[in-house]
PDB file of C-alpha atoms in Angstrom:
ATOM      1  CA  LEU A   1     -48.487  43.839  20.684  1.00 60.00           C
ATOM      2  CA  THR A   2     -48.631  41.039  18.135  1.00 63.00           C
ATOM      3  CA  PRO A   3     -50.782  42.156  15.220  1.00 66.00           C
ATOM      4  CA  SER A   4     -53.660  40.124  14.098  1.00 70.00           C
ATOM      5  CA  THR A   5     -52.226  39.140  10.818  1.00 68.00           C
ATOM      6  CA  LEU A   6     -49.390  37.236  12.677  1.00 72.00           C
ATOM      7  CA  PRO A   7     -49.888  33.903  14.526  1.00 73.00           C
ATOM      8  CA  ASP A   8     -50.695  33.861  18.289  1.00 73.00           C
ATOM      9  CA  THR A   9     -47.549  33.663  20.326  1.00 69.00           C
ATOM     10  CA  GLY A  10     -49.209  31.687  23.109  1.00 69.00           C
ATOM     11  CA  SER A  11     -48.849  28.180  24.320  1.00 67.00           C
ATOM     12  CA  GLY A  12     -48.939  26.790  20.747  1.00 83.00           C
ATOM     13  CA  PHE A  13     -46.251  28.840  19.373  1.00 85.00           C
ATOM     14  CA  THR A  14     -43.413  26.499  20.360  1.00 87.00           C
ATOM     15  CA  GLN A  15     -45.202  23.721  18.440  1.00 90.00           C
ATOM     16  CA  ARG A  16     -45.395  25.844  15.360  1.00 90.00           C
ATOM     17  CA  LEU A  17     -41.798  26.543  15.522  1.00 91.00           C
ATOM     18  CA  GLN A  18     -41.132  22.665  15.728  1.00 92.00           C
ATOM     19  CA  SER A  19     -43.503  22.007  12.772  1.00 92.00           C
ATOM     20  CA  ILE A  20     -41.412  24.058  10.496  1.00 93.00           C
ATOM     21  CA  ASP A  21     -38.384  22.061  11.405  1.00 93.00           C
ATOM     22  CA  THR A  22     -40.305  18.792  11.029  1.00 93.00           C
ATOM     23  CA  ASP A  23     -41.533  20.110   7.432  1.00 92.00           C
ATOM     24  CA  ILE A  24     -37.824  21.032   6.564  1.00 93.00           C
ATOM     25  CA  ALA A  25     -36.786  17.423   7.664  1.00 92.00           C
ATOM     26  CA  THR A  26     -39.776  15.941   5.418  1.00 91.00           C
ATOM     27  CA  LEU A  27     -38.690  18.056   2.433  1.00 90.00           C
ATOM     28  CA  THR A  28     -34.944  17.014   3.074  1.00 89.00           C
ATOM     29  CA  LEU A  29     -36.042  13.074   2.748  1.00 87.00           C
ATOM     30  CA  GLU A  30     -38.293  13.625  -0.203  1.00 84.00           C
ATOM     31  CA  GLY A  31     -35.815  15.950  -2.369  1.00 81.00           C
ATOM     32  CA  THR A  32     -36.867  17.989  -5.174  1.00 79.00           C
ATOM     33  CA  CYS A  33     -37.114  15.117  -7.796  1.00 72.00           C
ATOM     34  CA  LEU A  34     -34.127  16.220  -9.736  1.00 65.00           C
ATOM     35  CA  GLN A  35     -32.332  13.760 -11.976  1.00 56.00           C
ATOM     36  CA  THR A  36     -29.048  15.433 -11.641  1.00 52.00           C
ATOM     37  CA  GLY A  37     -27.041  12.081 -11.738  1.00 53.00           C
ATOM     38  CA  SER A  38     -28.792  10.379 -14.666  1.00 52.00           C
ATOM     39  CA  LEU A  39     -27.644  10.253 -18.376  1.00 52.00           C
ATOM     40  CA  VAL A  40     -28.737  13.026 -20.665  1.00 53.00           C
ATOM     41  CA  LEU A  41     -30.266  11.666 -23.865  1.00 55.00           C
ATOM     42  CA  GLU A  42     -31.322  14.047 -26.567  1.00 53.00           C
ATOM     43  CA  GLU A  43     -34.324  12.447 -27.474  1.00 50.00           C
ATOM     44  CA  ARG A  44     -35.878  13.006 -23.907  1.00 50.00           C
ATOM     45  CA  GLY A  45     -35.604  16.674 -24.529  1.00 49.00           C
ATOM     46  CA  SER A  46     -34.907  19.512 -22.118  1.00 48.00           C
ATOM     47  CA  GLU A  47     -38.107  19.109 -20.205  1.00 49.00           C
ATOM     48  CA  ALA A  48     -36.652  16.172 -17.963  1.00 52.00           C
ATOM     49  CA  PHE A  49     -33.884  18.221 -16.329  1.00 54.00           C
ATOM     50  CA  ARG A  50     -33.640  21.456 -14.648  1.00 55.00           C
ATOM     51  CA  THR A  51     -30.568  23.519 -13.651  1.00 58.00           C
ATOM     52  CA  ILE A  52     -30.021  24.294 -10.024  1.00 64.00           C
ATOM     53  CA  ALA A  53     -28.064  26.838  -7.868  1.00 66.00           C
ATOM     54  CA  LEU A  54     -27.473  24.484  -4.929  1.00 73.00           C
ATOM     55  CA  SER A  55     -27.764  20.786  -4.409  1.00 77.00           C
ATOM     56  CA  ASP A  56     -30.411  19.400  -2.097  1.00 79.00           C
ATOM     57  CA  SER A  57     -28.081  18.048   0.499  1.00 82.00           C
ATOM     58  CA  THR A  58     -26.105  21.258   0.675  1.00 85.00           C
ATOM     59  CA  ALA A  59     -28.973  23.778   0.679  1.00 88.00           C
ATOM     60  CA  LEU A  60     -31.467  21.899   2.748  1.00 89.00           C
ATOM     61  CA  GLY A  61     -28.863  20.754   5.314  1.00 91.00           C
ATOM     62  CA  TRP A  62     -27.563  24.255   5.860  1.00 93.00           C
ATOM     63  CA  ALA A  63     -31.074  25.720   5.733  1.00 93.00           C
ATOM     64  CA  ARG A  64     -32.226  23.428   8.722  1.00 93.00           C
ATOM     65  CA  ALA A  65     -29.031  24.067  10.688  1.00 94.00           C
ATOM     66  CA  ILE A  66     -29.231  27.847  10.329  1.00 95.00           C
ATOM     67  CA  TYR A  67     -32.935  27.724  11.368  1.00 95.00           C
ATOM     68  CA  LEU A  68     -32.383  25.691  14.465  1.00 94.00           C
ATOM     69  CA  ALA A  69     -29.216  27.593  15.590  1.00 94.00           C
ATOM     70  CA  SER A  70     -30.875  31.012  15.105  1.00 93.00           C
ATOM     71  CA  VAL A  71     -33.951  30.083  17.029  1.00 94.00           C
ATOM     72  CA  ILE A  72     -32.474  28.110  19.716  1.00 93.00           C
ATOM     73  CA  GLY A  73     -29.439  30.290  20.202  1.00 92.00           C
ATOM     74  CA  SER A  74     -31.318  33.663  20.424  1.00 91.00           C
ATOM     75  CA  LEU A  75     -33.769  32.267  22.797  1.00 91.00           C
ATOM     76  CA  ALA A  76     -31.234  30.636  24.915  1.00 92.00           C
ATOM     77  CA  ILE A  77     -29.331  33.864  25.173  1.00 92.00           C
ATOM     78  CA  LEU A  78     -32.267  35.757  26.366  1.00 92.00           C
ATOM     79  CA  ARG A  79     -33.456  33.120  28.861  1.00 92.00           C
ATOM     80  CA  ILE A  80     -30.335  32.283  30.462  1.00 93.00           C
ATOM     81  CA  ALA A  81     -29.185  36.029  30.739  1.00 92.00           C
ATOM     82  CA  GLY A  82     -32.628  36.947  32.251  1.00 92.00           C
ATOM     83  CA  GLY A  83     -32.491  34.044  34.736  1.00 93.00           C
ATOM     84  CA  MET A  84     -28.979  34.936  35.900  1.00 93.00           C
ATOM     85  CA  LEU A  85     -29.836  38.525  36.294  1.00 92.00           C
ATOM     86  CA  LEU A  86     -32.981  37.860  38.223  1.00 92.00           C
ATOM     87  CA  ALA A  87     -30.995  35.468  40.473  1.00 93.00           C
ATOM     88  CA  LEU A  88     -28.581  38.289  41.324  1.00 90.00           C
ATOM     89  CA  ALA A  89     -31.406  40.542  42.143  1.00 90.00           C
ATOM     90  CA  PRO A  90     -30.700  40.378  46.116  1.00 89.00           C
ATOM     91  CA  LEU A  91     -27.094  41.008  45.642  1.00 89.00           C
ATOM     92  CA  MET A  92     -27.617  43.999  43.443  1.00 87.00           C
ATOM     93  CA  ALA A  93     -30.324  45.472  45.806  1.00 84.00           C
ATOM     94  CA  GLY A  94     -27.418  45.474  48.528  1.00 85.00           C
ATOM     95  CA  LEU A  95     -24.771  46.926  46.160  1.00 83.00           C
ATOM     96  CA  MET A  96     -27.060  49.817  45.371  1.00 81.00           C
ATOM     97  CA  LEU A  97     -26.352  51.304  48.810  1.00 81.00           C
ATOM     98  CA  PHE A  98     -22.789  51.630  48.212  1.00 82.00           C
ATOM     99  CA  ASP A  99     -21.140  54.448  46.147  1.00 80.00           C
ATOM    100  CA  PHE A 100     -18.522  52.181  44.565  1.00 81.00           C
ATOM    101  CA  ALA A 101     -21.044  49.820  43.172  1.00 80.00           C
ATOM    102  CA  ARG A 102     -23.460  52.146  41.553  1.00 80.00           C
ATOM    103  CA  GLY A 103     -21.948  51.403  38.124  1.00 82.00           C
ATOM    104  CA  LEU A 104     -22.478  47.588  38.646  1.00 86.00           C
ATOM    105  CA  PHE A 105     -26.057  48.244  39.717  1.00 86.00           C
ATOM    106  CA  ALA A 106     -26.747  50.342  36.573  1.00 85.00           C
ATOM    107  CA  GLY A 107     -25.377  47.868  34.449  1.00 87.00           C
ATOM    108  CA  TRP A 108     -27.461  45.154  36.062  1.00 89.00           C
ATOM    109  CA  VAL A 109     -30.624  47.220  35.319  1.00 89.00           C
ATOM    110  CA  ARG A 110     -29.674  47.844  31.664  1.00 90.00           C
ATOM    111  CA  GLY A 111     -29.101  43.962  31.230  1.00 91.00           C
ATOM    112  CA  LEU A 112     -32.648  43.522  32.516  1.00 92.00           C
ATOM    113  CA  VAL A 113     -33.985  46.127  30.098  1.00 91.00           C
ATOM    114  CA  LEU A 114     -32.069  44.418  27.443  1.00 92.00           C
ATOM    115  CA  VAL A 115     -33.766  41.090  28.280  1.00 93.00           C
ATOM    116  CA  VAL A 116     -37.231  42.544  28.249  1.00 93.00           C
ATOM    117  CA  LEU A 117     -36.784  44.424  24.973  1.00 92.00           C
ATOM    118  CA  GLY A 118     -35.118  41.394  23.212  1.00 92.00           C
ATOM    119  CA  SER A 119     -37.745  38.988  24.421  1.00 92.00           C
ATOM    120  CA  LEU A 120     -40.472  41.164  22.948  1.00 91.00           C
ATOM    121  CA  GLY A 121     -38.636  41.875  19.925  1.00 92.00           C
ATOM    122  CA  LEU A 122     -37.632  38.366  19.147  1.00 92.00           C
ATOM    123  CA  THR A 123     -41.137  37.046  19.599  1.00 90.00           C
ATOM    124  CA  LEU A 124     -42.424  39.408  17.043  1.00 91.00           C
ATOM    125  CA  LEU A 125     -39.661  38.467  14.558  1.00 93.00           C
ATOM    126  CA  LEU A 126     -40.279  34.706  15.217  1.00 92.00           C
ATOM    127  CA  ALA A 127     -44.001  35.282  14.828  1.00 91.00           C
ATOM    128  CA  VAL A 128     -43.078  36.866  11.300  1.00 92.00           C
ATOM    129  CA  GLN A 129     -40.855  33.858  10.386  1.00 93.00           C
ATOM    130  CA  VAL A 130     -43.705  31.501  11.290  1.00 92.00           C
ATOM    131  CA  ALA A 131     -46.237  33.550   9.156  1.00 91.00           C
ATOM    132  CA  VAL A 132     -43.764  33.430   6.326  1.00 93.00           C
ATOM    133  CA  ALA A 133     -42.238  29.816   6.361  1.00 93.00           C
ATOM    134  CA  GLU A 134     -45.436  27.743   7.238  1.00 92.00           C
ATOM    135  CA  PRO A 135     -47.516  28.615   3.932  1.00 92.00           C
ATOM    136  CA  TRP A 136     -44.232  28.422   1.980  1.00 93.00           C
ATOM    137  CA  LEU A 137     -43.304  24.800   3.162  1.00 93.00           C
ATOM    138  CA  GLY A 138     -46.793  23.629   2.860  1.00 93.00           C
ATOM    139  CA  ASP A 139     -47.029  24.775  -0.608  1.00 92.00           C
ATOM    140  CA  VAL A 140     -43.736  22.937  -1.559  1.00 91.00           C
ATOM    141  CA  LEU A 141     -44.711  19.804   0.243  1.00 92.00           C
ATOM    142  CA  GLN A 142     -48.046  19.881  -1.496  1.00 91.00           C
ATOM    143  CA  ARG A 143     -46.353  19.966  -4.767  1.00 88.00           C
ATOM    144  CA  ARG A 144     -44.055  17.090  -3.941  1.00 87.00           C
ATOM    145  CA  SER A 145     -46.900  14.983  -2.823  1.00 87.00           C
ATOM    146  CA  LEU A 146     -48.536  15.502  -6.090  1.00 86.00           C
ATOM    147  CA  GLY A 147     -45.249  14.427  -8.037  1.00 82.00           C
ATOM    148  CA  TYR A 148     -44.035  17.830  -9.198  1.00 83.00           C
ATOM    149  CA  ALA A 149     -40.532  18.847  -8.954  1.00 80.00           C
ATOM    150  CA  THR A 150     -39.388  21.664  -6.812  1.00 83.00           C
ATOM    151  CA  PRO A 151     -35.855  22.696  -8.229  1.00 81.00           C
ATOM    152  CA  SER A 152     -35.801  26.085  -6.821  1.00 83.00           C
ATOM    153  CA  ALA A 153     -37.070  25.059  -3.086  1.00 88.00           C
ATOM    154  CA  PRO A 154     -33.595  24.350  -1.400  1.00 88.00           C
ATOM    155  CA  THR A 155     -32.132  27.761  -2.608  1.00 88.00           C
ATOM    156  CA  GLU A 156     -35.287  29.723  -1.395  1.00 90.00           C
ATOM    157  CA  LEU A 157     -35.523  28.012   1.953  1.00 92.00           C
ATOM    158  CA  LEU A 158     -31.611  28.685   2.494  1.00 93.00           C
ATOM    159  CA  ALA A 159     -32.137  32.423   1.738  1.00 93.00           C
ATOM    160  CA  LEU A 160     -35.240  32.515   3.981  1.00 94.00           C
ATOM    161  CA  THR A 161     -33.641  30.924   7.028  1.00 95.00           C
ATOM    162  CA  LEU A 162     -30.439  33.031   6.362  1.00 95.00           C
ATOM    163  CA  ALA A 163     -32.418  36.276   6.153  1.00 95.00           C
ATOM    164  CA  PHE A 164     -34.246  35.620   9.440  1.00 94.00           C
ATOM    165  CA  ALA A 165     -30.965  34.725  11.210  1.00 95.00           C
ATOM    166  CA  ILE A 166     -29.359  37.949  10.066  1.00 95.00           C
ATOM    167  CA  ALA A 167     -32.542  39.858  11.146  1.00 95.00           C
ATOM    168  CA  SER A 168     -32.388  38.180  14.742  1.00 93.00           C
ATOM    169  CA  ALA A 169     -28.494  39.269  15.125  1.00 93.00           C
ATOM    170  CA  GLY A 170     -29.272  42.693  13.737  1.00 93.00           C
ATOM    171  CA  LEU A 171     -32.294  43.216  16.142  1.00 93.00           C
ATOM    172  CA  LEU A 172     -30.275  42.147  19.277  1.00 92.00           C
ATOM    173  CA  SER A 173     -27.424  44.295  18.424  1.00 92.00           C
ATOM    174  CA  ILE A 174     -29.760  47.376  18.006  1.00 92.00           C
ATOM    175  CA  LEU A 175     -31.504  46.581  21.163  1.00 91.00           C
ATOM    176  CA  VAL A 176     -28.002  46.340  23.003  1.00 90.00           C
ATOM    177  CA  LYS A 177     -27.164  49.837  21.889  1.00 89.00           C
ATOM    178  CA  VAL A 178     -30.512  51.182  23.033  1.00 87.00           C
ATOM    179  CA  ALA A 179     -30.289  49.420  26.405  1.00 85.00           C
ATOM    180  CA  PHE A 180     -26.645  50.382  27.218  1.00 84.00           C
ATOM    181  CA  GLN A 181     -26.730  53.899  25.743  1.00 79.00           C
ATOM    182  CA  ASN A 182     -25.615  56.714  28.337  1.00 71.00           C
ATOM    183  CA  ALA A 183     -27.075  59.830  27.003  1.00 55.00           C
ATOM    184  CA  TRP A 184     -30.762  59.250  28.397  1.00 50.00           C
ATOM    185  CA  SER A 185     -29.323  59.499  32.221  1.00 50.00           C
ATOM    186  CA  ILE A 186     -27.282  62.581  31.606  1.00 49.00           C
ATOM    187  CA  LYS A 187     -30.180  64.440  29.867  1.00 50.00           C
ATOM    188  CA  VAL A 188     -32.714  63.470  32.403  1.00 45.00           C
ATOM    189  CA  GLY A 189     -30.395  64.614  35.318  1.00 47.00           C
ATOM    190  CA  HIS A 190     -29.768  67.851  33.467  1.00 51.00           C
ATOM    191  CA  ARG A 191     -33.263  68.563  32.949  1.00 53.00           C
ATOM    192  CA  ILE A 192     -34.265  67.860  36.703  1.00 48.00           C
ATOM    193  CA  ALA A 193     -31.229  70.061  37.861  1.00 50.00           C
ATOM    194  CA  HIS A 194     -32.687  73.015  35.712  1.00 53.00           C
ATOM    195  CA  THR A 195     -36.233  72.814  36.127  1.00 53.00           C
ATOM    196  CA  PRO A 196     -37.930  76.212  37.057  1.00 55.00           C
ATOM    197  CA  GLU A 197     -39.005  74.994  40.508  1.00 53.00           C
ATOM    198  CA  ARG A 198     -35.623  74.026  41.506  1.00 52.00           C
ATOM    199  CA  GLN A 199     -33.965  77.318  40.158  1.00 53.00           C
ATOM    200  CA  THR A 200     -36.754  79.175  42.136  1.00 54.00           C
ATOM    201  CA  SER A 201     -35.901  77.103  45.532  1.00 54.00           C
ATOM    202  CA  SER A 202     -32.281  77.852  44.902  1.00 54.00           C
ATOM    203  CA  VAL A 203     -32.831  81.484  44.609  1.00 50.00           C
ATOM    204  CA  ARG A 204     -34.921  81.634  47.616  1.00 53.00           C
ATOM    205  CA  SER A 205     -32.315  79.683  49.690  1.00 52.00           C
ATOM    206  CA  ARG A 206     -29.685  82.276  48.717  1.00 52.00           C
ATOM    207  CA  LEU A 207     -31.829  85.075  49.736  1.00 51.00           C
ATOM    208  CA  VAL A 208     -32.391  83.450  53.068  1.00 52.00           C
ATOM    209  CA  GLN A 209     -28.928  82.193  53.774  1.00 54.00           C
ATOM    210  CA  PRO A 210     -25.970  82.612  51.442  1.00 52.00           C
ATOM    211  CA  ILE A 211     -24.624  79.118  51.519  1.00 52.00           C
ATOM    212  CA  GLU A 212     -24.323  76.719  48.415  1.00 55.00           C
ATOM    213  CA  LEU A 213     -26.178  73.393  48.434  1.00 52.00           C
ATOM    214  CA  ASN A 214     -24.477  70.379  47.204  1.00 56.00           C
ATOM    215  CA  ILE A 215     -26.852  67.794  45.464  1.00 54.00           C
ATOM    216  CA  HIS A 216     -25.979  64.396  45.965  1.00 59.00           C
ATOM    217  CA  ALA A 217     -25.352  62.479  42.713  1.00 64.00           C
ATOM    218  CA  ARG A 218     -27.484  59.574  43.434  1.00 65.00           C
ATOM    219  CA  ALA A 219     -30.446  61.898  44.564  1.00 60.00           C
ATOM    220  CA  LEU A 220     -29.707  63.742  41.347  1.00 64.00           C
ATOM    221  CA  THR A 221     -30.061  60.624  39.288  1.00 65.00           C
ATOM    222  CA  VAL A 222     -33.219  59.404  41.016  1.00 66.00           C
TER     223      VAL A 222
END
């Protein structure tokens, strides 16, 4: 499902995520070449100094921390939750046979649906982040290697990493609402109960024998 314009999410995708963290660390070590602690002399003119919104240590430090926390945290939640839910599969298969545990079984199934949708959505989101961050960091590091100052890089990097962290949290929250909503099961059961075939069979059964057939809730759900 990944478009051709995004990087491949195969075996080398983890290394590309790691390379972004390495580039952020390299930029942190090199800095932006701003002389913020030097004495300002009038004869040097205004070209030697530039104003900044955030200092290098603050912006670059928070940008790397947010990037690592958003990537590792979101992946860890889905992988650990998926492993635990799959490990409980034999127990949930046994609880499906009892009426009092049907709600627990339904919650387990919805948790698996959330893990599947979240893994797919997060992979696409990380692919977009790699496609945006890799060329940007490459351009900034190339400018620094040529001796040019990059005063706006720390603020832009912090905004970039913070934006994708918010996008990851928002994506997971939306998928939680999709996986744990209750309307779909009620609507599907209502449509099955009111199909023309079921109505015709009920009319025929009333003509043959005037008794009312009670449909079991589990059968209706299936």
